[in-house]
Short mmCIF file of C-alpha atoms in Angstrom, two decimals:
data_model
loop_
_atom_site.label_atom_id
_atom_site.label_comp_id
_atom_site.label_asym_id
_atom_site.label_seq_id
_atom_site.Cartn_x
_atom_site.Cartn_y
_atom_site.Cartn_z
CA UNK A 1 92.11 102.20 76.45
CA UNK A 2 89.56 104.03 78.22
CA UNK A 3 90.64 102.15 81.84
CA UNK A 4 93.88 103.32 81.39
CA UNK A 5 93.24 106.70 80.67
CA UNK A 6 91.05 107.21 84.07
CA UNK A 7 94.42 105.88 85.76
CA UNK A 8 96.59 108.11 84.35
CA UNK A 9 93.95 111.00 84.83
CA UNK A 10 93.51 109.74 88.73
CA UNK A 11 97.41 109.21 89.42
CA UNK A 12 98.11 112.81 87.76
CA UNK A 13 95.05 114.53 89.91
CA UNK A 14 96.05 112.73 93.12
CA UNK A 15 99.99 113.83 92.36
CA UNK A 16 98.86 117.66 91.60
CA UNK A 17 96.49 117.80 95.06
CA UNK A 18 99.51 117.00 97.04
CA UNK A 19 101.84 119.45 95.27
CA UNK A 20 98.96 121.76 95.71
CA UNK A 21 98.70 121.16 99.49
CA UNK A 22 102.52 121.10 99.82
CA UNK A 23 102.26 124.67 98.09
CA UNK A 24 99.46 126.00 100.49
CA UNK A 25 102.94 125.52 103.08
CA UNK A 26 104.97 127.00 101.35
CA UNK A 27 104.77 130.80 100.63
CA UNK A 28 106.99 131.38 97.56
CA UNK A 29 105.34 128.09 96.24
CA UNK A 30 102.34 128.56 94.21
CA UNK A 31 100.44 125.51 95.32
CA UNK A 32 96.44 126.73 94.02
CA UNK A 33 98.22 126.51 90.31
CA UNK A 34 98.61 122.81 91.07
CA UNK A 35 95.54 121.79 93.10
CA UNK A 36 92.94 123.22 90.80
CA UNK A 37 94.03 121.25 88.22
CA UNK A 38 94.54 117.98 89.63
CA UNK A 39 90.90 118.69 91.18
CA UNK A 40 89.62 118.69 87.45
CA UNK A 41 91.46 116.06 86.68
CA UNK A 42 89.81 113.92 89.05
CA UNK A 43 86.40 115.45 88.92
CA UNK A 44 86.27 113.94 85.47
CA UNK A 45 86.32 110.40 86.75
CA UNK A 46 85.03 110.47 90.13
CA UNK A 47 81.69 112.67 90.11
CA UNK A 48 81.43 112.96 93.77
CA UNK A 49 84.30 115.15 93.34
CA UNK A 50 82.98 116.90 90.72
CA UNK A 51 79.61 117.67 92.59
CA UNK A 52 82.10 118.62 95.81
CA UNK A 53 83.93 121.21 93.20
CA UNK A 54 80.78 122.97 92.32
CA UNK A 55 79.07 122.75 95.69
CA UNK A 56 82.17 124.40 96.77
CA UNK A 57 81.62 127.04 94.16
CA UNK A 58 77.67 127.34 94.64
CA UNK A 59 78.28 128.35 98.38
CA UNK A 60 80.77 131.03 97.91
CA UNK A 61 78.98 134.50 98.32
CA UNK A 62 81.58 136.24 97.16
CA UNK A 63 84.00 135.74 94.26
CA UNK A 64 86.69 138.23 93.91
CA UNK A 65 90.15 138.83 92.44
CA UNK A 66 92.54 141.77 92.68
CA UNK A 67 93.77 141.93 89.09
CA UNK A 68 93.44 139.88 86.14
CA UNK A 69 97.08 139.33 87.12
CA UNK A 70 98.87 136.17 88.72
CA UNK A 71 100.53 137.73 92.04
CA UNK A 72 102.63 135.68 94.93
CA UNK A 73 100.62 134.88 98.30
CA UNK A 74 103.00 137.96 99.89
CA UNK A 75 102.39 140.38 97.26
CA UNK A 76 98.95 140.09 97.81
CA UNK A 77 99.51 140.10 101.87
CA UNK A 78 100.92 143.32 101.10
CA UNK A 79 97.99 144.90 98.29
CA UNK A 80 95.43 143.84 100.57
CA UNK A 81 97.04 145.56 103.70
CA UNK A 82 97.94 148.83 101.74
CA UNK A 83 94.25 148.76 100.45
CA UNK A 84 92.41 148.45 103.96
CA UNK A 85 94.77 151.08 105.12
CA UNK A 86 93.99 153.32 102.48
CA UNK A 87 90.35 153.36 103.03
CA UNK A 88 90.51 154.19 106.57
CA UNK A 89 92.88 156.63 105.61
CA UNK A 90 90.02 158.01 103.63
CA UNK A 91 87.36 157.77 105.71
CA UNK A 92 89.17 159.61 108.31
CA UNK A 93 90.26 162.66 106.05
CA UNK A 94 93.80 161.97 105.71
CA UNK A 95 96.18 162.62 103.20
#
C-alpha cells in the first residue's frame, strides 16, 4: 500500500508544481496556492526536496506579508506602490 501511496503523493506534487509555475505566468492565476502544496507533497517522499524547502526558508532574511489576507498578484502591485509612495510623501512633508 505504502508504494502506491508515494505515487499518488509524487504524481499529485509533480501535477501541482506545474500548475504552480503555469500560475507564476499568469497574473489573475494564483499559481503559489498550487506550488506550495505540491512542494509538500513531494518533500514527504523525496527528502532532498524537503532539505531544498527549508534551506530555501533558512536563507530568507526577511519574511513578510501585507495582511493576514489572501490578495491577487495586482492588488498587491498596487498596495505596495501606494505604500512606497506614501512614505516619501511623508518624508518630504506632504499632505
Amino acid at each position: 500500500m505504502k508504494p502506491v501511496v508515494n505515487t499518488v503523493k509524487i504524481v499529485v506534487g509533480i501535477v501541482l508544481v506545474i500548475i504552480g509555475l503555469i500560475g507564476g505566468l499568469i497574473p489573475i492565476f494564483q499559481g503559489w496556492v498550487f506550488g506550495i502544496p505540491g512542494l509538500m507533497l513531494l518533500g514527504s517522499v523525496f527528502p532532498s526536496v524537503k532539505k531544498w524547502t527549508n534551506d530555501v526558508l533558512e536563507k530568507a532574511n526577511e519574511v513578510w506579508a501585507l495582511s493576514t489576507l489572501t490578495f491577487a498578484h495586482s492588488v498587491v502591485r498596487v498596495v505596495v506602490a501606494e505604500q512606497i509612495y506614501r512614505a516619501f510623501s511623508i518624508v518630504q512633508g506632504l499632505p
